[in-house]
Coordinates of C-alpha atoms and ligand atoms in Angstrom, one line a residue:
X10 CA 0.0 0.0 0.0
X11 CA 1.8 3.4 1.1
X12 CA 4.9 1.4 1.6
X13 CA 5.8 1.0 -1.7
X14 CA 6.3 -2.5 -1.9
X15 CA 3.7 -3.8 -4.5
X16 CA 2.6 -7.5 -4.4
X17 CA 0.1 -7.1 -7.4
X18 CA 2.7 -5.2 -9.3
X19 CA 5.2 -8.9 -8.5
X20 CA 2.3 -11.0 -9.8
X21 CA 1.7 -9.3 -12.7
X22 CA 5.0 -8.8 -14.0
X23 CA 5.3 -12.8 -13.1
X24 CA 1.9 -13.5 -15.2
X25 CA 3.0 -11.5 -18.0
X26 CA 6.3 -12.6 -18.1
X27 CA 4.8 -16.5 -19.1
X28 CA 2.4 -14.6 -21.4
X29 CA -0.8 -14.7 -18.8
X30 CA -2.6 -11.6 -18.2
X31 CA -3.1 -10.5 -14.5
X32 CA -6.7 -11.6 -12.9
X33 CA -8.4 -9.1 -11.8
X34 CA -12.2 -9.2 -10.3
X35 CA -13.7 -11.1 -7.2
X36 CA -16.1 -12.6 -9.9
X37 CA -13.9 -13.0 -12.9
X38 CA -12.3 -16.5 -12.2
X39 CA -10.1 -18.9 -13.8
X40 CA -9.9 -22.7 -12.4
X41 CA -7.0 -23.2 -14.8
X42 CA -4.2 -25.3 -12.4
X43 CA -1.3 -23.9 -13.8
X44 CA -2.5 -20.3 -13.0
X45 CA -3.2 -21.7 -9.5
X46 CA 0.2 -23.4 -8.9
X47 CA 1.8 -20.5 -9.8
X48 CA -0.4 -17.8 -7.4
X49 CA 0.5 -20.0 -4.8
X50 CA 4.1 -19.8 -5.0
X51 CA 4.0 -15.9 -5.5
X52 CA 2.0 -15.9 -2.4
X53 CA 4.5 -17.6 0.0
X54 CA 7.1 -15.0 -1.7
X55 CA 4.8 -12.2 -0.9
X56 CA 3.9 -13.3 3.0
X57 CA 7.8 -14.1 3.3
X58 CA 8.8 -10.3 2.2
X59 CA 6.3 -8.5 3.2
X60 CA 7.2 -9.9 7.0
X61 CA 10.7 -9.8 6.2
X62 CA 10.0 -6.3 5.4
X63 CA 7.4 -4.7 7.1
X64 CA 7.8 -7.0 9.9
X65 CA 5.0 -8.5 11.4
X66 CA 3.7 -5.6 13.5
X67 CA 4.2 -2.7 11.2
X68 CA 0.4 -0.8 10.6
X69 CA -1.0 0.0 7.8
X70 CA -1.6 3.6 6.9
X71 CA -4.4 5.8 8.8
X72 CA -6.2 8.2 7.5
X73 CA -7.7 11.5 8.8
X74 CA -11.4 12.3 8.6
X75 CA -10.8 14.9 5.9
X76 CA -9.6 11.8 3.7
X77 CA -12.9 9.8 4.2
X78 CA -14.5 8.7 1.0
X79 CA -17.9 10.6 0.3
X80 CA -19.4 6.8 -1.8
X81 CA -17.5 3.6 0.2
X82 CA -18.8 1.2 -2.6
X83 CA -20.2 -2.1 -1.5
X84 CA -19.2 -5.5 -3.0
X85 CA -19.9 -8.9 -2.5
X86 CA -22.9 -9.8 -0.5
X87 CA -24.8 -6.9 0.2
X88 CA -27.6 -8.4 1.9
X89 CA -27.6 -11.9 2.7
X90 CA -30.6 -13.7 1.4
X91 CA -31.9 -16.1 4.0
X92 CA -35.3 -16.1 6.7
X93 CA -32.8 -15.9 9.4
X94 CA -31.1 -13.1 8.8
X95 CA -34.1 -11.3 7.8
X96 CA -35.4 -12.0 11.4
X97 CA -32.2 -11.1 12.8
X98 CA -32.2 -7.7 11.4
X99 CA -35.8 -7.0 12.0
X100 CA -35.1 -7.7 15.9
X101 CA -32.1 -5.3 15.3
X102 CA -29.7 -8.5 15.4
X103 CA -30.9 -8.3 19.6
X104 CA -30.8 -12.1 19.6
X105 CA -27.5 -12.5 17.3
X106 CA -24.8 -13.6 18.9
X107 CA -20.9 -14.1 17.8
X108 CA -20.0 -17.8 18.5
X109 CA -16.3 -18.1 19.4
X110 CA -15.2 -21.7 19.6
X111 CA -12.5 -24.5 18.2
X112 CA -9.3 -24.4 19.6
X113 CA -10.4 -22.5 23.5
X114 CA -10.5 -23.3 26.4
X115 CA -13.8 -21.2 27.2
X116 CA -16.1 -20.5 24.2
X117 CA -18.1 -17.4 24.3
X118 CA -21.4 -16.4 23.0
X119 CA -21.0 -12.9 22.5
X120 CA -24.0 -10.4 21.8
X121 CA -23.9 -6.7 20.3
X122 CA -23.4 -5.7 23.4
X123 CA -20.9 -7.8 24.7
X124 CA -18.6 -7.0 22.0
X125 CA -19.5 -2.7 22.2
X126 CA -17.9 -2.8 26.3
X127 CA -14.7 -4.0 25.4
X128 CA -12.2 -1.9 25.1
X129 CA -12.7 -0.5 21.2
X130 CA -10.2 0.5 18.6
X131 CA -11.2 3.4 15.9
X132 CA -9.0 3.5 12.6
X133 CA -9.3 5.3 9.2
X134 CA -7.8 3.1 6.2
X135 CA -7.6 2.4 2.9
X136 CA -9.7 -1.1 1.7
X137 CA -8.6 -1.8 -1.5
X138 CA -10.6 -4.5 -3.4
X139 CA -8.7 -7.2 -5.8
X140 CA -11.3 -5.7 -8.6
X141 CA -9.4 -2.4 -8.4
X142 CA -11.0 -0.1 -6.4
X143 CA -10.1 1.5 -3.1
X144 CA -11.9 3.5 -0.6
X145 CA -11.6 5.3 2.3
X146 CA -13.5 4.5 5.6
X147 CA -13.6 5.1 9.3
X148 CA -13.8 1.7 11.4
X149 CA -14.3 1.1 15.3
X150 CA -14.7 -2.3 17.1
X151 CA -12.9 -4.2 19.1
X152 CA -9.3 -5.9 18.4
X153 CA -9.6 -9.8 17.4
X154 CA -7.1 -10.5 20.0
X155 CA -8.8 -9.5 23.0
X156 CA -11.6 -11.9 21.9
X157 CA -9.1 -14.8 21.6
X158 CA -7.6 -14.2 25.0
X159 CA -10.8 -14.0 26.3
X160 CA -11.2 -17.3 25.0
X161 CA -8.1 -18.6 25.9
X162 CA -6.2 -20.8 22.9
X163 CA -5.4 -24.0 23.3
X164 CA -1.8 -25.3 22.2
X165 CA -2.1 -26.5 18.6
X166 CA -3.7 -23.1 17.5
X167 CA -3.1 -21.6 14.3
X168 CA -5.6 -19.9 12.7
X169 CA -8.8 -17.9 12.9
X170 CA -11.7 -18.7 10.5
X171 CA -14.5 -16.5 10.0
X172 CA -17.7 -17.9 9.4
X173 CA -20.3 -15.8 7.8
X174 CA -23.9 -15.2 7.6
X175 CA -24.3 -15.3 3.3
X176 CA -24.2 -17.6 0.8
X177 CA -22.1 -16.2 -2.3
X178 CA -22.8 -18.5 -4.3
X179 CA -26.0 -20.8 -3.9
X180 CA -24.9 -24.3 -3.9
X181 CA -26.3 -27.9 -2.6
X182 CA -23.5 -28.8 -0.2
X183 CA -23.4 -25.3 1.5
X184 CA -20.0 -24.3 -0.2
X185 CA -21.3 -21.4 -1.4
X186 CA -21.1 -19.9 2.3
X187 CA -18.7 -17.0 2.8
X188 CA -15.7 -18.1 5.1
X189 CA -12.5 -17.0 5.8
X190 CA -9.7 -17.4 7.6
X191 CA -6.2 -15.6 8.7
X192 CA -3.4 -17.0 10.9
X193 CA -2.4 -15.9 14.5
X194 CA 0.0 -13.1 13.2
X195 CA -2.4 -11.4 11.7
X196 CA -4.8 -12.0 14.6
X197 CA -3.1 -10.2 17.1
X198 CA -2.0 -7.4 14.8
X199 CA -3.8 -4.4 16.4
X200 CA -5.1 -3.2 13.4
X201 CA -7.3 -6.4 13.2
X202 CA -10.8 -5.5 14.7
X203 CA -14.3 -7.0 14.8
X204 CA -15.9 -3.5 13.4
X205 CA -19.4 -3.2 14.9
X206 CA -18.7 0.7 13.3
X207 CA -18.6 2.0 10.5
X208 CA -17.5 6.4 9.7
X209 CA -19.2 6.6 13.0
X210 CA -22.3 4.6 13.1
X211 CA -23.9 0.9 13.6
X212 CA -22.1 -1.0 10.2
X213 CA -24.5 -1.0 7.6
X214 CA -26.3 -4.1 6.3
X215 CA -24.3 -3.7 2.7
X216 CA -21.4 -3.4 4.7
X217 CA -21.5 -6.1 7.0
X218 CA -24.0 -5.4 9.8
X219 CA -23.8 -6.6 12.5
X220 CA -19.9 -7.3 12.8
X221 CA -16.8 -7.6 10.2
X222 CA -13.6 -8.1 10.2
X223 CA -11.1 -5.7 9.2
X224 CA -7.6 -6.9 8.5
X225 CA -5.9 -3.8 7.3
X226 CA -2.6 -5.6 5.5
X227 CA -5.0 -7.3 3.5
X228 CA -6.8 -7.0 0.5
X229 CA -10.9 -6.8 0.5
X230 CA -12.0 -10.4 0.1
X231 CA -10.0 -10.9 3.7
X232 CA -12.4 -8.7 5.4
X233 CA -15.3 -11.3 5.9
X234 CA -18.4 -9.3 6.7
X235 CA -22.0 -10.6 8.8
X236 CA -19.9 -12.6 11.1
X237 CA -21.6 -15.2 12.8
X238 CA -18.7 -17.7 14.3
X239 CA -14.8 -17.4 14.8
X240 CA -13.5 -21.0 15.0
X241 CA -10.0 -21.5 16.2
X242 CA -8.0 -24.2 14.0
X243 CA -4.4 -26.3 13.8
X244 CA -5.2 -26.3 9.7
X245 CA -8.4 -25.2 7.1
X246 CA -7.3 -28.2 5.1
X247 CA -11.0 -30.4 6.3
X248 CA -13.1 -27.3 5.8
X249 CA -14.8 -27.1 2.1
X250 CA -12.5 -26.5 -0.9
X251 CA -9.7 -26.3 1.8
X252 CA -8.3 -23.4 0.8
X253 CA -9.3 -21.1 3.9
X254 CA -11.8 -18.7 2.2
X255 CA -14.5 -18.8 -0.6
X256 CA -12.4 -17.1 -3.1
X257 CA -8.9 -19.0 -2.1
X258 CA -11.3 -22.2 -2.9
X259 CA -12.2 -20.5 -6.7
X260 CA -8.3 -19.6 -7.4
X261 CA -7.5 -16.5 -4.9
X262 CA -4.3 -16.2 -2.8
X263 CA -4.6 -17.2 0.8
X264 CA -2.3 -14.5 1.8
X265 CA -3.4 -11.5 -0.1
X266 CA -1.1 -8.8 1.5
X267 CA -1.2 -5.5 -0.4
Ligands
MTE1 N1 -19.5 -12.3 4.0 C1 -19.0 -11.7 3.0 N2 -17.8 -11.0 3.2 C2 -17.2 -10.3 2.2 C3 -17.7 -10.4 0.9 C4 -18.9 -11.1 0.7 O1 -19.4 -11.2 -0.5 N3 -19.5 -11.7 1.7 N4 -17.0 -9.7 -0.1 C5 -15.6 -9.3 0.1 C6 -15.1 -8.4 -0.9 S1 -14.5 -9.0 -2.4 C7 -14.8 -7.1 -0.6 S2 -14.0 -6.0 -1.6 C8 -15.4 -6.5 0.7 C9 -16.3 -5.4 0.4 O2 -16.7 -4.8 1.6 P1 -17.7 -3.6 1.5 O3 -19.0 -4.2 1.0 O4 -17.8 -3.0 2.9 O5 -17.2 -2.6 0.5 O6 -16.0 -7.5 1.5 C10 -15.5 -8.8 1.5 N5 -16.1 -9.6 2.5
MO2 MO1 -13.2 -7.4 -3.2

């Protein structure tokens, strides 16, 4: 991002290089393998470096509130299309509650309100969205890692995955669910919040509502919005494409630092 180190501008010089134009667009996919193998190795160059570089607890850029974007597009889901949600909403998500469990020793139920006493974080960054469009938003909520040490990890932890309220992509098996996942490093980073907020009020329903994640080293897909469940895991690898997110499973990078 500000840094100057460009991890799109490494993978597109790779692609072009073997004569493959760069993908762009969370809904312009390619299954192709060979595409595939090589995103994956530019990936584990990209997370090596960028830590190498940045180190693992540099911050992303903030913002000021003069540099807030008057249109923060939406993308993706924008309103997720089941009864439940639609009920949950209506109540205004009173009866939602953020499921913590996997890999703790105390799992936690955690309502609205539960969430809004802890000790909040408030950030202005840059999202930036694989597609190739960036905005500029205002984001309070309260850091990931205070939730996990309120649920204490067990030894063998190693990643978070976020489990989300919509389905993408309407499938029989349920793969078509919104997941994600990032790994303890990123976790406890203390730009990594569950945003209840949004340029200072309740997170809209295109944007999330009730609770998202922002993980600001990261591009947009990483930022899984209507959280329902954090699960605590030693490895994705069991959980559908095994991949770690819904667009890791269709051909994205699991690291997707910008
Ligand atoms: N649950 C869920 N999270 C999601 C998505 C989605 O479709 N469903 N889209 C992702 C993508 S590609 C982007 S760019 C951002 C968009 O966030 P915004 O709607 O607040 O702009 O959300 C990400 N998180
Ligand atoms: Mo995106």
């Amino acid at each position: 991002m500000s840094q100057g180190f460009s991890r799109r501008r490494v993978l597109a010089g790779l692609l072009s290089g073997i004569g493959i134009s760069m993908l762009t667009g969370c809904d312009r996919m390619t299954q192709s393998a060979g595409v595939g193998a090589i995103l994956r190795q530019t990936e584990k160059l990209t997370m090596g470096s960028q830590r190498l570089i940045l180190g693992p607890h540099t911050l992303a850029r903030e913002y000021s509130a003069s540099d807030l974007s008057p249109v923060f597009r939406a993308n993706g889901t924008q309103l997720p299309d089941s009864d439940e949600y639609a009920r949950m909403l209506e109540q205004g998500f009173a009866d939602w509650r953020l499921q913590v469990d996997g890999l703790v020793h105390h799992p936690l139920s955690l309502s609205l309100e539960a969430l809004r006493r802890l000790p909040a974080r408030t950030q202005i960054t840059r999202h930036d969205c694989v597609e190739g469009w960036s905005a500029i938003g205002q984001w309070q909520g309260v850091p990931l890692g205070r939730v996990l040490d309120l649920a204490r990890l067990k030894p063998g932890a190693r990643f978070v995955v976020f489990h989300c309220a919509d389905e993408l992509e309407v499938t029989f098996d349920g793969s078509g669910r919104y997941y994600e996942s990032i790994d303890l490093m990123d976790a406890y980073h203390p730009q990594t919040i569950l945003a209840y907020e949004m340029n200072g009020k309740p997170l809209p329903v295109a944007h999330g509502a009730p609770l998202r994640l922002r993980v600001e080293r990261q591009l947009g897909y990483k930022h899984a919005k209507y959280l329902m469940r954090i699960e605590v895991v030693s490895s994705f690898d069991a959980l559908w494409g095994g991949r770690g997110g819904y667009w890791e499973d269709r051909g994205y990078e699991w690291y997707a630092g910008i």
